[in-house]
Each structure stands twice: as structure tokens, then as C-alpha cells.
Amino acid sequence: MRYHYDYLVIGSGIAGMSFALKVAGEGAKVALICKSTLEEANTALAQGGVASVTNLEVDDFDKHIHDTMVAGDWLSDPKAVEKVVKGAPEQIRQLLKWGVDFDRREDGEFDLHREGGHSEFRILHHADNTGFEIQESLIRAVKANPYIDVYEEHFAIEIITQHHLGKIVSRRSRDITCYGAYVLDEATGNVDTFLAKITVMATGGVGAVYQTTTNPLVATGDGIAMVYRAKGTVADMEFIQFHPTALFHPGDRPSFLITEAMRGYGAVLRNLKGEEFMHKYDPRLSLAPRDIVARAIDSEMKLYGDDHVYLDVTHKDPEETRKHFPNIYRKCLELGIDITKDYIPVAPAAHYLCGGITVDLNGESSISHLYALGECSCTGLHGGNRLASNSLIEAVVYADAAAKHATDEVAHISFRDDVPDWNDEGTSHNEEMVLITQSIREVNQIMGTYVGIVRSNLRLDRAWNRLDILYEETERLFKCSKASREICELRNMINVGYLIMRQAKERRESRGLHYTLDYPPVAHGENK
């Protein structure tokens, strides 16, 4: 099948859906591609909230900008930081119009939380399932919009560029143009051709590359891998944020997230002896930025040979705890843990990617007519480490910017109808699923063991050599197999793993989330 749309949006989290809602209308049709269902996205798992300056009596833009720069270890792009921070209040109003219900105090003002790295209370939230509330509100709006066609259980295999027209293109900016994507319809097994004037990559993160992750298992870095193979620019892949406090319950994948807001609420970290330990690592104690807390926990676990630590909220008022964190309370209770009386076992887990597809202030990538939004993009906001709750607001601010820019561009773009259909001549259905599933486990093991919270040149070299073997095997298998979600996801995971390793090897310093034993950390700051 061949389809023609003004806009092709690949991914259905907050970034993809908010962009679709902003551009869809009379004369502008949108295809929204979703590899599973609309409900399965990282957005739905974001517990903490959305960072925005709303209480001007105590907070201001300069404070939020400074907090973001500090958390990013002064690697953030100041223009991107200013864009997101100053654009946040307007996008909060837009989310409210779409039906998002943020918690409020009795006086009607927002009930603001504070999280690690923030100097003020500025986190808007909906109990402890803010992302789910946003996702559900956007899904309702998308389904009510007659100009958006949703394609669930559809998997984008490759974006279409001049390469598919038999032309040789370089990696030079703007030499490459995107004309749409080849998309696998999982119900029929056919690969359809989606032609679009504007294509938007909103495929989320890469957490599923790691065995222990808070991400849904659909987070296999598909968009980043597709853009990399199309010779687009990808940056800052070494900066993988490990959330310090994922619920430790062996066998769970993904791991259940214990929101950072709980530490902002007053929870403290303890080792298995029951001793507090954050004072040994940072004066901000349990409210230090995530990379510091994750490394501190990793250090304590290695020091004593433990596989987890504890988060203690038992000293807080039980009724208030249940009110603020109903879902965490319910989940832990199912496992026999009453968080008002018992310590919560926690351990770090791969959580958020600060790098990705490089974009400008309009959200446009190095490939013409291709935008990237949300976690798969590298806007420059996060630098070396994401400040808590900056990701959801980044997604909607950049979706707004991209929508405005793309709306001006789309009228001047024509469809490229000489694009050939997907060619799978000479391939057959793969009968070796065991090879694919085993290879995925090997990728997870390699990344978790050698490319985790603490790295070294030796570990990275070992990971590189082992991944290279899997790459060669997988490419041979891909060339002779009918397209399937499983083989494509494995291929994408290997590409992403390679990018993380390569850019980690290239960064010869310990900076932000990239911590290596070969380069001792040094102080960075405004006056570095």
C-alpha cells in the first residue's frame, strides 16, 4: 500500500501527539504511526511531573535556567534552555486546554513539588502518575480529531531518502532529504510506503537496550537508529541517565519507578545496614542531581556487595504519604511492602537519554523535512544530565516550535512519487527466532555490564568487540529475512549500543552522566 499525508508522525508519546494536534486541520492530514498501542509510551510512565515557573512570588526564569545549566554540568545549550524555560508556562496552559488535570491546593493554586536539582517548588503533577494523566488526555484529543489517522501495531523500518532512489548522498547538512518512511503493518506482514511532505520522529528513548530499565520495552531507539543509518547527525549518546530509585524486585522488566518527588517529599536513602550515606557524597544529600545519587548508590552497593539499597519514608505522616503517592503505595503493598512502615528496596535503572537526533531551535534535524521531538531528539536542553521533570515540558515546547515551522514549510513541499516500494525479493520468513531473542539478551548484558553508570576504556573496548560480532550476524540475518518487528528492533538496539559506546569513547573526561575511571572528574561551572 502507498499512502500520502502532509505529516507523518512516528511515535505516540507526548511529543508526537501534541505535534499532531497542533498541525492537524482542514487541508492538513496527519498519519500517527504507533509500534504498539497509543497507551504504551514513556510518557505514561512519567510519575514526577512537569517543571515550569508558575509561582512568581518565589520563583523566576533565571532560577530555572540556572538549575538546568548546573544539572547539565554546563554542557547545555543556553539558547535551548532559555527557549524551554520561558516557553513552559504557555504550554502548561495548552495542556490544561487539552484536559490535563494538575493537582491544586485548596486555594486553587497549583500544588507544586520540588525534585532533585531544583532550587524551588516548581513541579506540576497529578498525584504520582502525571505522565499517565497527560497521555490519556492527549489520546482523547487525538481520537476526537478527524484529521489524524492513527496506525497502531505499525513499525517504521526506515525513513525514505535519496538513498532509496539510487542516489549517493553525503553526511553534509541538508544534502539529505526525507520523503516519508517504510512501515511494517504487523497484522498483514506487508511493508507499506508512507509518503509525507513532513516527517516527525518522536520514537522515545533507548532504555530497553539495557536489561534493567524503567522504560517500556518498546524503547529500543528505533528513530535514532533510522536517522543514523540515513546519515543524519546524532549527538550526546553517552549521556544515559540512570534513575537512582527504581523498585528492586528481581524479574520485573521494566522496573517500577519510585519517583524523585518522594525524595523531594523527605524520603532518605539508607544502605542495607540502615545507615544514611548521602552525606558522604554530596551536601545536598538525597536531593542531589540524579547522576550523583545514582553513582552514590552504585558505590554503596559495590562497597558491601549488595544488590540494592533502601528508600525510607517511614518518618513521614502515613496519611500524607498515601495521599501523595497512591500508586507507589499500592504497587509496593502488592509486594508485601507497606511504605509507611517498611523501607523500600531500590536500585538504579536506565531511565532517560539526554542525547539523540540533533535538532535546531525549530526541532528540525540535519535531514531536510525531518523533525525530531521528545526523548529521541538532542535539543541541547539537557547537556550532560537532565534536570528532573524537564523532559515533558521540553517535548511540548519543541512540538509547538516544530509545528509552527513545519506549517510554514509544508505548503512549499511536493510529494516524491518516484519512490520505489519496499523490496524484499529473495528474502524468506525467519525461522530462527531463538537467535534474535538470544541476541537481544546479549545486547542487554553487554550494555549493562560494560556501559553502565561507571565506565572505563577497558570496559568500553570489551563491549565494542562483543557488539561488533552481533552486528555482523544481525546484518546478514536482516538481508535474507522478511521484515519483522523483532529483527528490526534487534538491529536498532545494536546501532544504538554502538552510538553510545562510540561517543562514550570519544568523550575523554568524566562529565555529567558519563563517568569513567580513566578520567577523574574535575569541577565545571560558569567560570570554567
mmCIF file of N, CA, C and O in Angstrom, residues 283-345:
data_model
loop_
_atom_site.group_PDB
_atom_site.id
_atom_site.type_symbol
_atom_site.label_atom_id
_atom_site.label_comp_id
_atom_site.label_asym_id
_atom_site.label_seq_id
_atom_site.Cartn_x
_atom_site.Cartn_y
_atom_site.Cartn_z
ATOM 1 N N PRO A 283 26.656 17.476 49.582
ATOM 2 C CA PRO A 283 25.994 18.239 50.660
ATOM 3 C C PRO A 283 24.491 18.373 50.472
ATOM 4 O O PRO A 283 23.771 18.685 51.434
ATOM 5 N N ARG A 284 23.999 18.134 49.256
ATOM 6 C CA ARG A 284 22.554 18.205 49.020
ATOM 7 C C ARG A 284 21.848 16.919 49.433
ATOM 8 O O ARG A 284 20.622 16.788 49.296
ATOM 9 N N LEU A 285 22.619 15.965 49.915
ATOM 10 C CA LEU A 285 22.095 14.700 50.435
ATOM 11 C C LEU A 285 21.227 14.004 49.376
ATOM 12 O O LEU A 285 21.618 13.889 48.221
ATOM 13 N N SER A 286 20.035 13.557 49.774
ATOM 14 C CA SER A 286 19.193 12.782 48.860
ATOM 15 C C SER A 286 18.584 13.621 47.748
ATOM 16 O O SER A 286 17.975 13.082 46.821
ATOM 17 N N LEU A 287 18.738 14.951 47.817
ATOM 18 C CA LEU A 287 18.198 15.817 46.773
ATOM 19 C C LEU A 287 19.265 16.282 45.791
ATOM 20 O O LEU A 287 19.064 17.245 45.053
ATOM 21 N N ALA A 288 20.413 15.623 45.798
ATOM 22 C CA ALA A 288 21.434 15.908 44.785
ATOM 23 C C ALA A 288 20.917 15.474 43.416
ATOM 24 O O ALA A 288 19.986 14.667 43.317
ATOM 25 N N PRO A 289 21.498 15.996 42.310
ATOM 26 C CA PRO A 289 21.076 15.564 40.963
ATOM 27 C C PRO A 289 21.202 14.056 40.778
ATOM 28 O O PRO A 289 21.983 13.385 41.451
ATOM 29 N N ARG A 290 20.474 13.539 39.831
ATOM 30 C CA ARG A 290 20.324 12.095 39.678
ATOM 31 C C ARG A 290 21.638 11.359 39.438
ATOM 32 O O ARG A 290 21.822 10.252 39.923
ATOM 33 N N ASP A 291 22.549 11.962 38.651
ATOM 34 C CA ASP A 291 23.785 11.242 38.359
ATOM 35 C C ASP A 291 24.603 11.026 39.620
ATOM 36 O O ASP A 291 25.195 9.963 39.828
ATOM 37 N N ILE A 292 24.608 12.008 40.499
ATOM 38 C CA ILE A 292 25.360 11.909 41.752
ATOM 39 C C ILE A 292 24.727 10.868 42.663
ATOM 40 O O ILE A 292 25.414 10.029 43.262
ATOM 41 N N VAL A 293 23.404 10.907 42.761
ATOM 42 C CA VAL A 293 22.700 9.940 43.621
ATOM 43 C C VAL A 293 22.861 8.520 43.080
ATOM 44 O O VAL A 293 23.111 7.580 43.849
ATOM 45 N N ALA A 294 22.754 8.352 41.763
ATOM 46 C CA ALA A 294 22.895 7.017 41.172
ATOM 47 C C ALA A 294 24.292 6.457 41.408
ATOM 48 O O ALA A 294 24.451 5.273 41.742
ATOM 49 N N ARG A 295 25.327 7.295 41.254
ATOM 50 C CA ARG A 295 26.697 6.825 41.492
ATOM 51 C C ARG A 295 26.933 6.526 42.966
ATOM 52 O O ARG A 295 27.661 5.587 43.316
ATOM 53 N N ALA A 296 26.310 7.317 43.844
ATOM 54 C CA ALA A 296 26.443 7.066 45.282
ATOM 55 C C ALA A 296 25.829 5.713 45.644
ATOM 56 O O ALA A 296 26.423 4.927 46.405
ATOM 57 N N ILE A 297 24.667 5.436 45.105
ATOM 58 C CA ILE A 297 24.022 4.141 45.368
ATOM 59 C C ILE A 297 24.867 3.012 44.794
ATOM 60 O O ILE A 297 25.074 1.976 45.447
ATOM 61 N N ASP A 298 25.355 3.203 43.569
ATOM 62 C CA ASP A 298 26.210 2.199 42.929
ATOM 63 C C ASP A 298 27.446 1.933 43.784
ATOM 64 O O ASP A 298 27.861 0.774 43.967
ATOM 65 N N SER A 299 28.028 2.995 44.346
ATOM 66 C CA SER A 299 29.214 2.855 45.198
ATOM 67 C C SER A 299 28.903 2.080 46.465
ATOM 68 O O SER A 299 29.671 1.188 46.871
ATOM 69 N N GLU A 300 27.775 2.398 47.102
ATOM 70 C CA GLU A 300 27.385 1.692 48.330
ATOM 71 C C GLU A 300 27.117 0.217 48.053
ATOM 72 O O GLU A 300 27.501 -0.661 48.842
ATOM 73 N N MET A 301 26.479 -0.067 46.947
ATOM 74 C CA MET A 301 26.185 -1.458 46.601
ATOM 75 C C MET A 301 27.476 -2.245 46.376
ATOM 76 O O MET A 301 27.614 -3.380 46.841
ATOM 77 N N LYS A 302 28.437 -1.626 45.682
ATOM 78 C CA LYS A 302 29.701 -2.303 45.420
ATOM 79 C C LYS A 302 30.545 -2.423 46.686
ATOM 80 O O LYS A 302 31.260 -3.416 46.885
ATOM 81 N N LEU A 303 30.461 -1.424 47.551
ATOM 82 C CA LEU A 303 31.234 -1.434 48.793
ATOM 83 C C LEU A 303 30.870 -2.623 49.672
ATOM 84 O O LEU A 303 31.744 -3.269 50.267
ATOM 85 N N TYR A 304 29.580 -2.940 49.736
ATOM 86 C CA TYR A 304 29.122 -4.002 50.628
ATOM 87 C C TYR A 304 28.680 -5.269 49.878
ATOM 88 O O TYR A 304 28.223 -6.230 50.505
ATOM 89 N N GLY A 305 28.767 -5.239 48.532
ATOM 90 C CA GLY A 305 28.352 -6.410 47.774
ATOM 91 C C GLY A 305 26.852 -6.605 47.753
ATOM 92 O O GLY A 305 26.366 -7.740 47.615
ATOM 93 N N ASP A 306 26.098 -5.516 47.870
ATOM 94 C CA ASP A 306 24.633 -5.595 47.896
ATOM 95 C C ASP A 306 24.053 -5.337 46.508
ATOM 96 O O ASP A 306 24.692 -4.717 45.659
ATOM 97 N N ASP A 307 22.832 -5.804 46.304
ATOM 98 C CA ASP A 307 22.194 -5.586 45.005
ATOM 99 C C ASP A 307 21.131 -4.492 45.046
ATOM 100 O O ASP A 307 20.437 -4.250 44.058
ATOM 101 N N HIS A 308 20.983 -3.829 46.198
ATOM 102 C CA HIS A 308 20.057 -2.710 46.294
ATOM 103 C C HIS A 308 20.345 -1.921 47.571
ATOM 104 O O HIS A 308 21.189 -2.327 48.384
ATOM 105 N N VAL A 309 19.673 -0.783 47.717
ATOM 106 C CA VAL A 309 19.693 -0.018 48.966
ATOM 107 C C VAL A 309 18.234 0.225 49.347
ATOM 108 O O VAL A 309 17.321 -0.369 48.752
ATOM 109 N N TYR A 310 18.010 1.088 50.338
ATOM 110 C CA TYR A 310 16.641 1.380 50.773
ATOM 111 C C TYR A 310 16.314 2.861 50.620
ATOM 112 O O TYR A 310 17.184 3.730 50.752
ATOM 113 N N LEU A 311 15.034 3.125 50.375
ATOM 114 C CA LEU A 311 14.489 4.475 50.453
ATOM 115 C C LEU A 311 13.508 4.472 51.621
ATOM 116 O O LEU A 311 12.597 3.640 51.676
ATOM 117 N N ASP A 312 13.718 5.407 52.540
ATOM 118 C CA ASP A 312 12.963 5.404 53.800
ATOM 119 C C ASP A 312 12.046 6.616 53.876
ATOM 120 O O ASP A 312 12.496 7.767 53.903
ATOM 121 N N VAL A 313 10.750 6.359 53.914
ATOM 122 C CA VAL A 313 9.771 7.436 54.072
ATOM 123 C C VAL A 313 8.891 7.177 55.293
ATOM 124 O O VAL A 313 7.847 7.805 55.476
ATOM 125 N N THR A 314 9.347 6.280 56.165
ATOM 126 C CA THR A 314 8.531 5.864 57.315
ATOM 127 C C THR A 314 8.365 6.962 58.362
ATOM 128 O O THR A 314 7.457 6.889 59.195
ATOM 129 N N HIS A 315 9.244 7.990 58.338
ATOM 130 C CA HIS A 315 9.162 9.065 59.330
ATOM 131 C C HIS A 315 8.129 10.121 58.953
ATOM 132 O O HIS A 315 7.826 11.005 59.769
ATOM 133 N N LYS A 316 7.569 10.018 57.754
ATOM 134 C CA LYS A 316 6.565 10.988 57.305
ATOM 135 C C LYS A 316 5.169 10.539 57.727
ATOM 136 O O LYS A 316 4.934 9.368 58.042
ATOM 137 N N ASP A 317 4.223 11.469 57.721
ATOM 138 C CA ASP A 317 2.854 11.164 58.108
ATOM 139 C C ASP A 317 2.247 10.137 57.138
ATOM 140 O O ASP A 317 2.208 10.389 55.923
ATOM 141 N N PRO A 318 1.795 8.982 57.651
ATOM 142 C CA PRO A 318 1.300 7.913 56.768
ATOM 143 C C PRO A 318 0.163 8.347 55.853
ATOM 144 O O PRO A 318 0.135 7.987 54.667
ATOM 145 N N GLU A 319 -0.767 9.130 56.388
ATOM 146 C CA GLU A 319 -1.899 9.564 55.574
ATOM 147 C C GLU A 319 -1.449 10.463 54.432
ATOM 148 O O GLU A 319 -1.918 10.331 53.302
ATOM 149 N N GLU A 320 -0.516 11.377 54.721
ATOM 150 C CA GLU A 320 0.015 12.254 53.680
ATOM 151 C C GLU A 320 0.767 11.456 52.621
ATOM 152 O O GLU A 320 0.679 11.730 51.420
ATOM 153 N N THR A 321 1.525 10.463 53.053
ATOM 154 C CA THR A 321 2.284 9.630 52.118
ATOM 155 C C THR A 321 1.344 8.888 51.172
ATOM 156 O O THR A 321 1.573 8.864 49.952
ATOM 157 N N ARG A 322 0.302 8.297 51.728
ATOM 158 C CA ARG A 322 -0.657 7.577 50.878
ATOM 159 C C ARG A 322 -1.369 8.526 49.918
ATOM 160 O O ARG A 322 -1.668 8.160 48.769
ATOM 161 N N LYS A 323 -1.619 9.762 50.360
ATOM 162 C CA LYS A 323 -2.301 10.755 49.526
ATOM 163 C C LYS A 323 -1.416 11.199 48.363
ATOM 164 O O LYS A 323 -1.876 11.301 47.224
ATOM 165 N N HIS A 324 -0.140 11.467 48.639
ATOM 166 C CA HIS A 324 0.769 11.974 47.619
ATOM 167 C C HIS A 324 1.235 10.892 46.643
ATOM 168 O O HIS A 324 1.499 11.174 45.473
ATOM 169 N N PHE A 325 1.355 9.653 47.132
ATOM 170 C CA PHE A 325 1.922 8.584 46.306
ATOM 171 C C PHE A 325 1.031 7.341 46.301
ATOM 172 O O PHE A 325 1.462 6.256 46.685
ATOM 173 N N PRO A 326 -0.219 7.488 45.849
ATOM 174 C CA PRO A 326 -1.166 6.363 45.929
ATOM 175 C C PRO A 326 -0.751 5.154 45.098
ATOM 176 O O PRO A 326 -0.930 4.007 45.523
ATOM 177 N N ASN A 327 -0.199 5.391 43.902
ATOM 178 C CA ASN A 327 0.166 4.269 43.037
ATOM 179 C C ASN A 327 1.398 3.539 43.545
ATOM 180 O O ASN A 327 1.476 2.308 43.481
ATOM 181 N N ILE A 328 2.374 4.295 44.056
ATOM 182 C CA ILE A 328 3.558 3.659 44.633
ATOM 183 C C ILE A 328 3.155 2.863 45.877
ATOM 184 O O ILE A 328 3.612 1.728 46.074
ATOM 185 N N TYR A 329 2.289 3.448 46.699
ATOM 186 C CA TYR A 329 1.818 2.745 47.897
ATOM 187 C C TYR A 329 1.139 1.437 47.519
ATOM 188 O O TYR A 329 1.417 0.376 48.090
ATOM 189 N N ARG A 330 0.265 1.506 46.493
ATOM 190 C CA ARG A 330 -0.495 0.329 46.076
ATOM 191 C C ARG A 330 0.430 -0.745 45.493
ATOM 192 O O ARG A 330 0.304 -1.934 45.818
ATOM 193 N N LYS A 331 1.368 -0.320 44.630
ATOM 194 C CA LYS A 331 2.285 -1.274 43.997
ATOM 195 C C LYS A 331 3.148 -1.978 45.043
ATOM 196 O O LYS A 331 3.311 -3.211 45.002
ATOM 197 N N CYS A 332 3.710 -1.218 45.966
ATOM 198 C CA CYS A 332 4.569 -1.822 46.990
ATOM 199 C C CYS A 332 3.770 -2.746 47.904
ATOM 200 O O CYS A 332 4.269 -3.807 48.310
ATOM 201 N N LEU A 333 2.532 -2.357 48.202
ATOM 202 C CA LEU A 333 1.701 -3.184 49.077
ATOM 203 C C LEU A 333 1.421 -4.536 48.443
ATOM 204 O O LEU A 333 1.358 -5.567 49.123
ATOM 205 N N GLU A 334 1.285 -4.550 47.106
ATOM 206 C CA GLU A 334 1.092 -5.815 46.387
ATOM 207 C C GLU A 334 2.267 -6.763 46.595
ATOM 208 O O GLU A 334 2.106 -7.985 46.519
ATOM 209 N N LEU A 335 3.454 -6.188 46.857
ATOM 210 C CA LEU A 335 4.668 -6.990 47.059
ATOM 211 C C LEU A 335 4.971 -7.192 48.537
ATOM 212 O O LEU A 335 6.054 -7.653 48.905
ATOM 213 N N GLY A 336 4.025 -6.818 49.395
ATOM 214 C CA GLY A 336 4.203 -7.016 50.826
ATOM 215 C C GLY A 336 4.989 -5.924 51.512
ATOM 216 O O GLY A 336 5.482 -6.113 52.636
ATOM 217 N N ILE A 337 5.120 -4.749 50.862
ATOM 218 C CA ILE A 337 5.869 -3.628 51.429
ATOM 219 C C ILE A 337 4.907 -2.490 51.722
ATOM 220 O O ILE A 337 4.292 -1.917 50.808
ATOM 221 N N ASP A 338 4.743 -2.151 52.988
ATOM 222 C CA ASP A 338 3.930 -1.005 53.395
ATOM 223 C C ASP A 338 4.883 0.173 53.561
ATOM 224 O O ASP A 338 5.620 0.247 54.546
ATOM 225 N N ILE A 339 4.893 1.095 52.592
ATOM 226 C CA ILE A 339 5.915 2.145 52.590
ATOM 227 C C ILE A 339 5.784 3.099 53.776
ATOM 228 O O ILE A 339 6.726 3.840 54.074
ATOM 229 N N THR A 340 4.641 3.088 54.471
ATOM 230 C CA THR A 340 4.509 3.934 55.664
ATOM 231 C C THR A 340 5.184 3.295 56.876
ATOM 232 O O THR A 340 5.408 3.962 57.881
ATOM 233 N N LYS A 341 5.541 1.997 56.757
ATOM 234 C CA LYS A 341 6.172 1.268 57.864
ATOM 235 C C LYS A 341 7.491 0.598 57.462
ATOM 236 O O LYS A 341 8.354 0.366 58.318
ATOM 237 N N ASP A 342 7.629 0.274 56.185
ATOM 238 C CA ASP A 342 8.786 -0.504 55.725
ATOM 239 C C ASP A 342 9.660 0.325 54.788
ATOM 240 O O ASP A 342 9.172 1.193 54.061
ATOM 241 N N TYR A 343 10.953 0.033 54.795
ATOM 242 C CA TYR A 343 11.859 0.638 53.821
ATOM 243 C C TYR A 343 11.552 0.067 52.427
ATOM 244 O O TYR A 343 11.187 -1.099 52.290
ATOM 245 N N ILE A 344 11.756 0.903 51.411
ATOM 246 C CA ILE A 344 11.509 0.476 50.029
ATOM 247 C C ILE A 344 12.837 0.056 49.394
ATOM 248 O O ILE A 344 13.774 0.856 49.331
ATOM 249 N N PRO A 345 12.970 -1.188 48.920
ATOM 250 C CA PRO A 345 14.216 -1.597 48.248
ATOM 251 C C PRO A 345 14.308 -0.947 46.868
ATOM 252 O O PRO A 345 13.377 -1.053 46.066
#
